[in-house]
Short mmCIF file of C-alpha atoms and ligand atoms in Angstrom, two decimals:
data_model
loop_
_atom_site.label_atom_id
_atom_site.label_comp_id
_atom_site.label_asym_id
_atom_site.label_seq_id
_atom_site.Cartn_x
_atom_site.Cartn_y
_atom_site.Cartn_z
CA UNK A 1 -24.49 -14.96 -14.40
CA UNK A 2 -23.97 -18.49 -15.57
CA UNK A 3 -25.01 -21.33 -13.29
CA UNK A 4 -24.58 -24.12 -15.87
CA UNK A 5 -21.21 -25.48 -14.63
CA UNK A 6 -20.70 -27.55 -11.50
CA UNK A 7 -17.86 -28.16 -9.04
CA UNK A 8 -17.46 -31.71 -7.84
CA UNK A 9 -16.69 -32.35 -4.17
CA UNK A 10 -15.72 -35.86 -3.04
CA UNK A 11 -16.21 -36.87 0.58
CA UNK A 12 -15.60 -40.48 1.69
CA UNK A 13 -15.70 -41.62 -1.93
CA UNK A 14 -19.08 -40.02 -2.62
CA UNK A 15 -19.35 -37.20 -5.20
CA UNK A 16 -21.47 -34.10 -4.77
CA UNK A 17 -22.05 -31.37 -7.35
CA UNK A 18 -22.39 -27.70 -6.55
CA UNK A 19 -23.25 -24.98 -9.09
CA UNK A 20 -20.53 -22.59 -10.23
CA UNK A 21 -21.59 -18.97 -10.32
CA UNK A 22 -19.72 -16.52 -12.57
CA UNK A 23 -20.12 -12.78 -12.08
CA UNK A 24 -20.30 -10.20 -14.85
CA UNK A 25 -16.54 -9.49 -14.52
CA UNK A 26 -15.62 -13.18 -14.47
CA UNK A 27 -15.33 -13.68 -10.68
CA UNK A 28 -15.98 -17.32 -9.86
CA UNK A 29 -17.81 -18.85 -6.89
CA UNK A 30 -19.07 -22.25 -5.85
CA UNK A 31 -22.63 -22.02 -4.57
CA UNK A 32 -22.57 -24.16 -1.43
CA UNK A 33 -25.98 -23.11 -0.05
CA UNK A 34 -27.05 -26.79 -0.04
CA UNK A 35 -23.71 -28.15 1.23
CA UNK A 36 -24.85 -29.02 4.76
CA UNK A 37 -28.19 -30.38 3.61
CA UNK A 38 -26.50 -32.68 1.09
CA UNK A 39 -23.27 -33.66 2.86
CA UNK A 40 -23.63 -32.84 6.58
CA UNK A 41 -20.53 -30.64 6.30
CA UNK A 42 -20.21 -26.86 6.63
CA UNK A 43 -17.37 -24.67 5.37
CA UNK A 44 -14.98 -23.03 7.84
CA UNK A 45 -13.73 -19.60 6.78
CA UNK A 46 -12.89 -17.37 9.78
CA UNK A 47 -13.03 -13.65 8.86
CA UNK A 48 -14.83 -14.67 5.65
CA UNK A 49 -11.75 -14.06 3.48
CA UNK A 50 -13.05 -16.61 0.93
CA UNK A 51 -16.75 -16.27 1.47
CA UNK A 52 -19.07 -14.42 -0.89
CA UNK A 53 -21.97 -13.33 1.30
CA UNK A 54 -24.17 -12.14 -1.57
CA UNK A 55 -24.34 -11.25 -5.24
CA UNK A 56 -24.34 -7.48 -5.72
CA UNK A 57 -24.68 -5.08 -8.65
CA UNK A 58 -23.29 -2.04 -6.85
CA UNK A 59 -19.47 -2.00 -6.75
CA UNK A 60 -16.74 -3.92 -8.52
CA UNK A 61 -13.20 -4.23 -7.14
CA UNK A 62 -10.25 -6.02 -8.69
CA UNK A 63 -7.76 -5.96 -5.84
CA UNK A 64 -4.92 -7.46 -7.88
CA UNK A 65 -5.13 -4.77 -10.56
CA UNK A 66 -6.18 -1.87 -8.29
CA UNK A 67 -9.57 -1.35 -9.98
CA UNK A 68 -12.64 0.20 -8.33
CA UNK A 69 -15.91 0.92 -10.15
CA UNK A 70 -19.32 2.05 -8.92
CA UNK A 71 -22.14 0.64 -11.10
CA UNK A 72 -19.49 -0.08 -13.74
CA UNK A 73 -18.01 3.45 -13.84
CA UNK A 74 -14.29 3.80 -12.94
CA UNK A 75 -13.67 5.67 -9.68
CA UNK A 76 -11.16 7.93 -11.47
CA UNK A 77 -13.87 9.21 -13.87
CA UNK A 78 -16.42 9.77 -11.12
CA UNK A 79 -13.85 11.54 -8.93
CA UNK A 80 -12.86 13.85 -11.75
CA UNK A 81 -16.21 14.70 -13.28
CA UNK A 82 -19.03 14.25 -10.76
CA UNK A 83 -20.47 15.65 -7.54
CA UNK A 84 -20.84 13.52 -4.43
CA UNK A 85 -24.64 13.70 -4.49
CA UNK A 86 -24.70 12.51 -8.11
CA UNK A 87 -22.57 9.53 -7.04
CA UNK A 88 -24.86 8.95 -4.04
CA UNK A 89 -27.80 8.88 -6.47
CA UNK A 90 -25.89 6.48 -8.75
CA UNK A 91 -25.26 4.06 -5.87
CA UNK A 92 -28.83 4.25 -4.58
CA UNK A 93 -30.67 4.11 -7.91
CA UNK A 94 -28.29 2.37 -10.31
CA UNK A 95 -27.85 5.30 -12.72
CA UNK A 96 -26.48 8.82 -12.59
CA UNK A 97 -29.36 11.31 -12.26
CA UNK A 98 -30.63 13.20 -15.31
CA UNK A 99 -31.22 16.94 -14.95
CA UNK A 100 -34.70 16.56 -13.49
CA UNK A 101 -33.74 13.72 -11.11
CA UNK A 102 -30.79 15.77 -9.90
CA UNK A 103 -33.08 18.74 -9.23
CA UNK A 104 -35.60 16.58 -7.34
CA UNK A 105 -32.86 14.90 -5.29
CA UNK A 106 -31.38 18.31 -4.36
CA UNK A 107 -34.83 19.56 -3.31
CA UNK A 108 -35.33 16.48 -1.12
CA UNK A 109 -31.86 16.82 0.41
CA UNK A 110 -32.59 20.44 1.23
CA UNK A 111 -36.05 19.68 2.71
CA UNK A 112 -34.55 17.00 4.97
CA UNK A 113 -31.41 18.82 6.01
CA UNK A 114 -32.72 20.00 9.37
CA UNK A 115 -32.35 17.83 12.45
CA UNK A 116 -35.50 17.38 14.51
CA UNK A 117 -35.05 20.36 16.84
CA UNK A 118 -35.55 18.21 19.97
CA UNK A 119 -32.52 16.14 18.97
CA UNK A 120 -30.28 19.11 19.69
CA UNK A 121 -30.79 18.57 23.43
CA UNK A 122 -29.39 15.05 23.18
CA UNK A 123 -25.95 16.51 22.39
CA UNK A 124 -25.94 18.08 25.88
CA UNK A 125 -25.93 14.66 27.55
CA UNK A 126 -22.55 13.54 26.19
CA UNK A 127 -19.51 14.05 28.40
CA UNK A 128 -16.87 16.53 27.26
CA UNK A 129 -14.31 14.94 24.96
CA UNK A 130 -16.67 12.18 23.70
CA UNK A 131 -15.47 10.78 20.39
CA UNK A 132 -17.72 12.10 17.60
CA UNK A 133 -18.10 8.58 16.12
CA UNK A 134 -19.74 7.44 19.37
CA UNK A 135 -21.94 10.51 19.36
CA UNK A 136 -22.90 9.86 15.73
CA UNK A 137 -23.88 6.23 16.26
CA UNK A 138 -25.98 7.17 19.31
CA UNK A 139 -27.68 10.05 17.50
CA UNK A 140 -28.45 7.82 14.51
CA UNK A 141 -30.00 5.21 16.76
CA UNK A 142 -32.16 7.88 18.35
CA UNK A 143 -33.54 8.91 14.94
CA UNK A 144 -35.93 5.95 14.93
CA UNK A 145 -37.68 7.51 17.94
CA UNK A 146 -38.09 10.83 16.13
CA UNK A 147 -38.99 9.31 12.77
CA UNK A 148 -40.78 6.05 13.71
CA UNK A 149 -42.02 3.25 11.46
CA UNK A 150 -38.84 2.89 9.51
CA UNK A 151 -38.35 -0.85 9.90
CA UNK A 152 -38.73 -2.75 6.67
CA UNK A 153 -42.07 -4.29 7.58
CA UNK A 154 -43.85 -1.12 8.66
CA UNK A 155 -41.99 1.29 6.42
CA UNK A 156 -44.72 3.88 6.05
CA UNK A 157 -42.72 6.20 3.84
CA UNK A 158 -40.78 5.73 0.68
CA UNK A 159 -37.35 4.13 1.22
CA UNK A 160 -35.84 6.93 -0.85
CA UNK A 161 -37.22 9.59 1.51
CA UNK A 162 -35.67 7.84 4.52
CA UNK A 163 -32.40 7.39 2.61
CA UNK A 164 -32.33 11.05 1.60
CA UNK A 165 -33.12 12.20 5.14
CA UNK A 166 -30.24 10.10 6.42
CA UNK A 167 -27.76 11.43 3.87
CA UNK A 168 -28.82 15.00 4.56
CA UNK A 169 -29.20 14.97 8.35
CA UNK A 170 -26.06 12.93 8.97
CA UNK A 171 -24.11 15.88 7.60
CA UNK A 172 -25.98 18.34 9.85
CA UNK A 173 -25.51 16.05 12.86
CA UNK A 174 -21.78 15.69 12.21
CA UNK A 175 -21.32 19.47 12.08
CA UNK A 176 -23.48 19.97 15.21
CA UNK A 177 -21.43 17.33 17.08
CA UNK A 178 -18.25 19.20 16.17
CA UNK A 179 -19.67 22.59 17.16
CA UNK A 180 -20.83 21.13 20.47
CA UNK A 181 -17.34 19.69 21.11
CA UNK A 182 -15.73 23.13 20.74
CA UNK A 183 -18.45 24.97 22.65
CA UNK A 184 -19.77 26.97 19.67
CA UNK A 185 -23.42 27.46 18.64
CA UNK A 186 -24.62 25.18 15.82
CA UNK A 187 -24.79 26.58 12.31
CA UNK A 188 -27.97 25.60 10.44
CA UNK A 189 -28.03 24.33 6.85
CA UNK A 190 -28.67 26.91 4.12
CA UNK A 191 -30.92 26.23 1.13
CA UNK A 192 -28.71 28.24 -1.24
CA UNK A 193 -25.65 26.03 -0.71
CA UNK A 194 -24.78 22.72 -2.34
CA UNK A 195 -24.30 19.58 -0.21
CA UNK A 196 -20.54 19.89 0.40
CA UNK A 197 -20.48 23.70 0.61
CA UNK A 198 -23.27 23.49 3.19
CA UNK A 199 -21.32 20.96 5.23
CA UNK A 200 -18.14 23.06 5.22
CA UNK A 201 -20.18 26.12 6.19
CA UNK A 202 -21.91 24.32 9.08
CA UNK A 203 -18.51 23.08 10.28
CA UNK A 204 -16.48 26.26 10.06
CA UNK A 205 -18.78 29.30 10.01
CA UNK A 206 -19.21 31.19 13.29
CA UNK A 207 -21.09 34.36 14.29
CA UNK A 208 -17.76 36.14 14.87
CA UNK A 209 -15.73 34.57 12.08
CA UNK A 210 -17.69 34.08 8.86
CA UNK A 211 -16.51 31.21 6.67
CA UNK A 212 -15.57 31.96 3.07
CA UNK A 213 -16.61 29.20 0.70
CA UNK A 214 -13.82 28.35 -1.74
CA UNK A 215 -14.84 26.43 -4.89
CA UNK A 216 -11.63 24.37 -4.96
CA UNK A 217 -12.07 23.27 -1.34
CA UNK A 218 -15.71 22.33 -2.05
CA UNK A 219 -14.46 20.34 -5.05
CA UNK A 220 -11.93 18.41 -2.97
CA UNK A 221 -14.61 17.66 -0.33
CA UNK A 222 -16.77 16.20 -3.13
CA UNK A 223 -13.80 14.17 -4.31
CA UNK A 224 -13.09 12.73 -0.85
CA UNK A 225 -16.72 11.76 -0.24
CA UNK A 226 -16.90 10.13 -3.71
CA UNK A 227 -13.79 8.04 -3.00
CA UNK A 228 -15.31 6.78 0.25
CA UNK A 229 -18.86 6.26 -1.09
CA UNK A 230 -18.75 2.46 -1.40
CA UNK A 231 -16.35 -0.45 -1.18
CA UNK A 232 -18.54 -3.58 -1.50
CA UNK A 233 -18.51 -6.12 1.37
CA UNK A 234 -16.11 -4.45 3.82
CA UNK A 235 -16.55 -4.82 7.60
CA UNK A 236 -19.07 -1.98 8.10
CA UNK A 237 -21.12 -2.80 4.99
CA UNK A 238 -21.23 -6.44 6.05
CA UNK A 239 -22.40 -5.20 9.46
CA UNK A 240 -25.15 -3.17 7.78
CA UNK A 241 -26.27 -6.17 5.71
CA UNK A 242 -26.12 -8.48 8.74
CA UNK A 243 -28.05 -6.22 11.12
CA UNK A 244 -30.46 -5.22 8.36
CA UNK A 245 -31.18 -8.88 7.61
CA UNK A 246 -32.96 -9.09 10.99
CA UNK A 247 -35.32 -6.37 9.69
CA UNK A 248 -33.96 -3.82 12.14
CA UNK A 249 -34.96 -0.25 11.28
CA UNK A 250 -32.66 1.59 8.87
CA UNK A 251 -31.41 4.15 11.42
CA UNK A 252 -30.28 1.47 13.91
CA UNK A 253 -28.79 -0.48 11.00
CA UNK A 254 -26.70 2.48 9.85
CA UNK A 255 -25.76 3.23 13.46
CA UNK A 256 -24.24 -0.27 13.66
CA UNK A 257 -22.31 0.43 10.44
CA UNK A 258 -20.89 3.60 12.02
CA UNK A 259 -19.77 1.61 15.09
CA UNK A 260 -18.04 -0.98 12.90
CA UNK A 261 -16.32 1.76 10.91
CA UNK A 262 -14.93 3.41 14.06
CA UNK A 263 -12.37 0.62 14.66
CA UNK A 264 -8.69 1.40 13.90
CA UNK A 265 -8.42 -1.59 11.55
CA UNK A 266 -11.22 -0.10 9.45
CA UNK A 267 -12.28 3.58 9.16
CA UNK A 268 -10.48 4.57 12.35
CA UNK A 269 -7.20 4.04 10.49
CA UNK A 270 -7.17 7.63 9.13
CA UNK A 271 -6.96 8.96 12.70
CA UNK A 272 -4.41 6.27 13.64
CA UNK A 273 -2.20 7.29 10.67
CA UNK A 274 -1.97 10.87 11.93
CA UNK A 275 -1.21 9.63 15.45
CA UNK A 276 1.54 7.38 14.03
CA UNK A 277 3.06 10.18 11.91
CA UNK A 278 2.89 12.61 14.85
CA UNK A 279 4.72 10.13 17.08
CA UNK A 280 7.48 9.87 14.50
CA UNK A 281 7.64 13.66 14.16
CA UNK A 282 7.84 14.24 17.91
CA UNK A 283 10.92 12.03 18.00
CA UNK A 284 9.23 8.94 19.46
CA UNK A 285 10.76 6.81 16.67
CA UNK A 286 12.56 7.34 13.38
CA UNK A 287 10.91 6.21 10.12
CA UNK A 288 13.31 3.25 9.95
CA UNK A 289 12.62 2.23 13.56
CA UNK A 290 8.88 2.39 12.95
CA UNK A 291 9.15 0.18 9.88
CA UNK A 292 11.20 -2.35 11.86
CA UNK A 293 8.55 -2.32 14.63
CA UNK A 294 5.75 -2.88 12.11
CA UNK A 295 7.65 -5.88 10.66
CA UNK A 296 8.30 -7.46 14.06
CA UNK A 297 5.71 -10.19 14.71
CA UNK A 298 6.25 -9.87 18.48
CA UNK A 299 5.20 -6.23 18.32
CA UNK A 300 1.49 -5.43 17.81
CA UNK A 301 2.38 -2.20 15.95
CA UNK A 302 1.32 -2.03 12.30
CA UNK A 303 2.11 0.47 9.60
CA UNK A 304 -1.25 2.22 9.73
CA UNK A 305 -2.79 3.17 6.38
CA UNK A 306 -0.96 0.25 4.74
CA UNK A 307 -2.34 -3.08 3.61
CA UNK A 308 -5.81 -4.14 2.57
CA UNK A 309 -7.80 -7.35 2.61
CA UNK A 310 -8.72 -6.94 -1.07
CA UNK A 311 -6.09 -4.66 -2.68
CA UNK A 312 -2.81 -6.40 -3.39
CA UNK A 313 -1.79 -3.40 -5.46
CA UNK A 314 -1.85 0.39 -4.95
CA UNK A 315 -5.33 1.38 -3.71
CA UNK A 316 -6.66 3.56 -6.58
CA UNK A 317 -8.26 5.89 -4.01
CA UNK A 318 -4.92 6.44 -2.26
CA UNK A 319 -3.37 7.54 -5.56
CA UNK A 320 -6.06 10.20 -6.10
CA UNK A 321 -5.92 11.41 -2.47
CA UNK A 322 -2.13 11.69 -2.51
CA UNK A 323 -2.28 13.90 -5.61
CA UNK A 324 -5.07 16.05 -4.11
CA UNK A 325 -3.18 16.39 -0.81
CA UNK A 326 -0.07 17.76 -2.52
CA UNK A 327 -2.22 20.14 -4.62
CA UNK A 328 -4.31 21.51 -1.72
CA UNK A 329 -1.35 21.97 0.63
CA UNK A 330 0.34 23.99 -2.12
CA UNK A 331 -2.80 26.06 -2.75
CA UNK A 332 -3.23 26.81 0.95
CA UNK A 333 0.50 27.41 1.33
CA UNK A 334 0.73 24.83 4.13
CA UNK A 335 4.03 23.11 4.91
CA UNK A 336 3.03 19.98 6.83
CA UNK A 337 6.00 17.89 7.93
CA UNK A 338 3.62 14.94 8.40
CA UNK A 339 3.35 14.78 4.58
CA UNK A 340 7.15 14.52 4.29
CA UNK A 341 7.19 11.74 6.91
CA UNK A 342 4.33 9.91 5.14
CA UNK A 343 6.16 10.07 1.80
CA UNK A 344 9.37 8.79 3.37
CA UNK A 345 7.47 5.95 5.07
CA UNK A 346 5.76 5.04 1.81
CA UNK A 347 8.96 5.06 -0.22
CA UNK A 348 10.89 2.99 2.35
CA UNK A 349 8.07 0.49 2.87
CA UNK A 350 7.56 0.00 -0.87
CA UNK A 351 11.21 -0.94 -1.30
CA UNK A 352 11.31 -3.22 1.76
CA UNK A 353 10.97 -6.95 1.02
CA UNK A 354 8.55 -7.46 3.97
CA UNK A 355 5.96 -5.11 2.40
CA UNK A 356 6.78 -6.08 -1.20
CA UNK A 357 6.36 -9.83 -0.59
CA UNK A 358 3.08 -9.32 1.26
CA UNK A 359 1.83 -6.85 -1.38
CA UNK A 360 1.19 -4.15 1.23
CA UNK A 361 0.53 -0.73 -0.34
CA UNK A 362 -0.88 2.56 0.98
CA UNK A 363 -4.66 2.33 1.38
CA UNK A 364 -7.29 5.08 1.22
CA UNK A 365 -6.46 6.23 4.76
CA UNK A 366 -2.74 6.78 4.37
CA UNK A 367 -2.89 10.34 3.00
CA UNK A 368 -6.50 11.37 3.73
CA UNK A 369 -5.81 12.60 7.28
CA UNK A 370 -3.12 15.01 6.07
CA UNK A 371 -5.61 16.47 3.61
CA UNK A 372 -8.37 16.72 6.25
CA UNK A 373 -5.97 18.56 8.58
CA UNK A 374 -5.17 21.04 5.81
CA UNK A 375 -8.91 21.67 5.35
CA UNK A 376 -9.21 22.45 9.08
CA UNK A 377 -10.79 19.23 10.40
CA UNK A 378 -9.64 18.03 13.83
CA UNK A 379 -8.26 14.47 13.98
CA UNK A 380 -11.24 13.00 15.82
CA UNK A 381 -13.57 14.08 12.98
CA UNK A 382 -11.68 12.12 10.28
CA UNK A 383 -13.63 8.90 10.70
CA UNK A 384 -16.90 10.85 10.75
CA UNK A 385 -15.95 12.20 7.31
CA UNK A 386 -15.35 8.64 6.15
CA UNK A 387 -18.81 7.68 7.47
CA UNK A 388 -20.41 10.65 5.72
CA UNK A 389 -18.93 9.52 2.43
CA UNK A 390 -19.80 5.84 3.00
CA UNK A 391 -23.46 6.49 3.87
CA UNK A 392 -24.86 6.14 0.30
CA UNK A 393 -22.97 2.85 -0.08
CA UNK A 394 -24.36 1.42 3.15
CA UNK A 395 -27.90 2.45 2.21
CA UNK A 396 -27.53 1.10 -1.33
CA UNK A 397 -26.46 -2.30 0.08
CA UNK A 398 -29.31 -2.27 2.59
CA UNK A 399 -31.76 -1.39 -0.20
CA UNK A 400 -30.39 -4.14 -2.46
CA UNK A 401 -30.71 -6.65 0.38
CA UNK A 402 -34.26 -5.76 1.44
CA UNK A 403 -35.43 -5.71 -2.18
CA UNK A 404 -34.09 -9.24 -2.72
CA UNK A 405 -37.01 -11.56 -2.09
CA UNK A 406 -34.58 -14.45 -1.44
CA UNK A 407 -32.59 -12.74 1.31
CA UNK A 408 -32.74 -14.38 4.74
CA UNK A 409 -31.54 -13.48 8.21
CA UNK A 410 -27.72 -13.76 8.38
CA UNK A 411 -26.80 -16.65 10.66
CA UNK A 412 -23.39 -18.33 10.21
CA UNK A 413 -22.63 -21.67 11.84
CA UNK A 414 -19.61 -22.79 13.87
CA UNK A 415 -17.52 -25.84 14.69
CA UNK A 416 -17.88 -26.44 18.40
CA UNK A 417 -14.51 -27.17 20.06
CA UNK A 418 -15.51 -26.94 23.74
CA UNK A 419 -16.03 -29.68 26.32
CA UNK A 420 -18.10 -32.68 25.36
CA UNK A 421 -21.07 -33.58 27.56
CA UNK A 422 -20.13 -32.79 31.16
CA UNK A 423 -22.70 -33.58 33.92
CA UNK A 424 -22.93 -31.60 37.17
CA UNK A 425 -21.49 -33.52 40.12
N1 ACO B 501 1.79 -3.39 8.79
C1 ACO B 501 2.59 -4.47 8.95
N2 ACO B 501 2.25 -5.72 8.54
C2 ACO B 501 1.07 -5.86 7.95
C3 ACO B 501 0.19 -4.79 7.74
C4 ACO B 501 0.60 -3.50 8.17
N3 ACO B 501 -0.18 -2.44 8.00
N4 ACO B 501 -0.93 -5.22 7.12
C5 ACO B 501 -0.77 -6.55 6.94
N5 ACO B 501 0.44 -6.94 7.44
C6 ACO B 501 1.00 -8.29 7.39
C7 ACO B 501 0.28 -9.24 8.32
O1 ACO B 501 0.84 -9.23 9.61
C8 ACO B 501 0.46 -10.56 7.58
O2 ACO B 501 1.78 -11.00 7.81
P1 ACO B 501 2.11 -12.61 7.82
O3 ACO B 501 1.70 -13.13 6.48
O4 ACO B 501 3.57 -12.69 8.07
O5 ACO B 501 1.30 -13.18 8.96
C9 ACO B 501 0.41 -10.17 6.11
O6 ACO B 501 0.81 -8.79 6.08
C10 ACO B 501 -0.97 -10.31 5.48
O7 ACO B 501 -1.88 -9.48 6.13
P2 ACO B 501 -3.28 -9.95 6.65
O8 ACO B 501 -3.24 -9.97 8.13
O9 ACO B 501 -3.71 -11.22 5.98
O10 ACO B 501 -4.19 -8.82 6.15
P3 ACO B 501 -5.73 -8.72 6.46
O11 ACO B 501 -6.42 -8.82 5.17
O12 ACO B 501 -6.17 -9.62 7.54
O13 ACO B 501 -5.81 -7.25 7.09
C11 ACO B 501 -5.80 -4.92 7.24
C12 ACO B 501 -6.01 -6.13 6.32
C13 ACO B 501 -6.68 -5.04 8.50
C14 ACO B 501 -6.21 -3.68 6.48
C15 ACO B 501 -4.30 -4.85 7.63
O14 ACO B 501 -3.53 -4.69 6.46
C16 ACO B 501 -4.02 -3.74 8.61
O15 ACO B 501 -4.21 -3.92 9.81
N6 ACO B 501 -3.59 -2.52 8.12
C17 ACO B 501 -3.36 -1.41 8.99
C18 ACO B 501 -4.67 -0.77 9.40
C19 ACO B 501 -5.32 -0.02 8.24
O16 ACO B 501 -4.69 0.75 7.55
N7 ACO B 501 -6.63 -0.23 8.09
C20 ACO B 501 -7.43 0.43 7.05
C21 ACO B 501 -7.80 -0.54 5.99
S1 ACO B 501 -8.66 0.29 4.69
C22 ACO B 501 -10.19 0.54 5.32
O17 ACO B 501 -10.72 -0.15 6.09
C23 ACO B 501 -10.81 1.73 4.87
#
């Protein structure tokens, strides 16, 4: 980074200089950390669309050109050539693991794959039909009671052990939550299976209907988790950094990230896309009517799975998922009319001036739900799958933040617009 240049700000005829920061890919920022101290002014940027909250070495996005890289490596290369746990290691440690590091990481993941047995009883307390994202955030929060001393000040174990336990047990917890929701006994993790194969087996194996592990399905699960693994300062990652900045324990911090992700404008969009496509299929609306509704500013309806705060081009993840969806549906010989509707929606929206002018393209969630359905996942598990993939990213950001000696508690300011001094009568 280069801090040698300055931006000049003039207020009431007086000039102030603020350092210009340039990132390794040329992104430019004005460092206004001393703005209030020097000028008495603050910046106002609701939703933080123009605010850089930190410098980070983890993920690079160029939204105009549709570029996504983890630790400098293009997402397309990682998705094609690597396993999810290698990518998780890359995000957490900065480099892809060598043979020995991979072996050690796999051993740790296996050792920490079991849930504390007493946690199983907690599942019994949730009402029938509870959304698995709510169950997941509650279960994560409870982990600090089973594995205490995980706040940053009293962290009595290595951060990497806690991180590995989270990545491993989250998968077990997600499968247990699903099994509980359908009234089946939980399936325990197996040491002979890889991360994704183990997850699929815990989800779909049953004492009366053994699950057959298919290498191509395991591969696509790896691909999906890799695509979701990080996306720099999105809403849930910002939540993780914000909560973590108060030195809250890592489990509660990640639980907050899961809650943020559950919203339909964020990770919940993959479920909302399927609900939207199903409504169109059941005759609720035609594709054209839905597009008109999404364009109407008096109607709160949006074209779910379209648009992105950062991408003003085709989301590179959506491209890869669309291709995988077509391939897997063909392999499994599934004819899903939701895919036809999605393709028609995409093609009509991309040639409609409303979407073209606003640079609204399919995002990561537009096709993912159709693929999850084909793999056998129920709709309410889609966002849990997103969370499973995003976990290494959240932890990597938390780790980067707590290791930064200059990081402080997050505390934005405001411009007060309420009543001026008003005395009681
Ligand atoms: N359908 C219709 N119009 C849209 C959509 C959409 N999906 N997305 C944005 N627009 C419109 C806005 O209404 C706005 O119109 P205007 O300029 O006339 O006021 C314009 O496009 C610009 O959009 P913004 O509101 O500035 O976009 P913002 O960055 O605030 O929101 C978001 C991004 C939340 C993703 C939005 O595009 C959206 O709600 N999409 C649908 C939900 C979705 O798919 N979410 C998943 C995002 S990816 C993720 O989190 C994993």
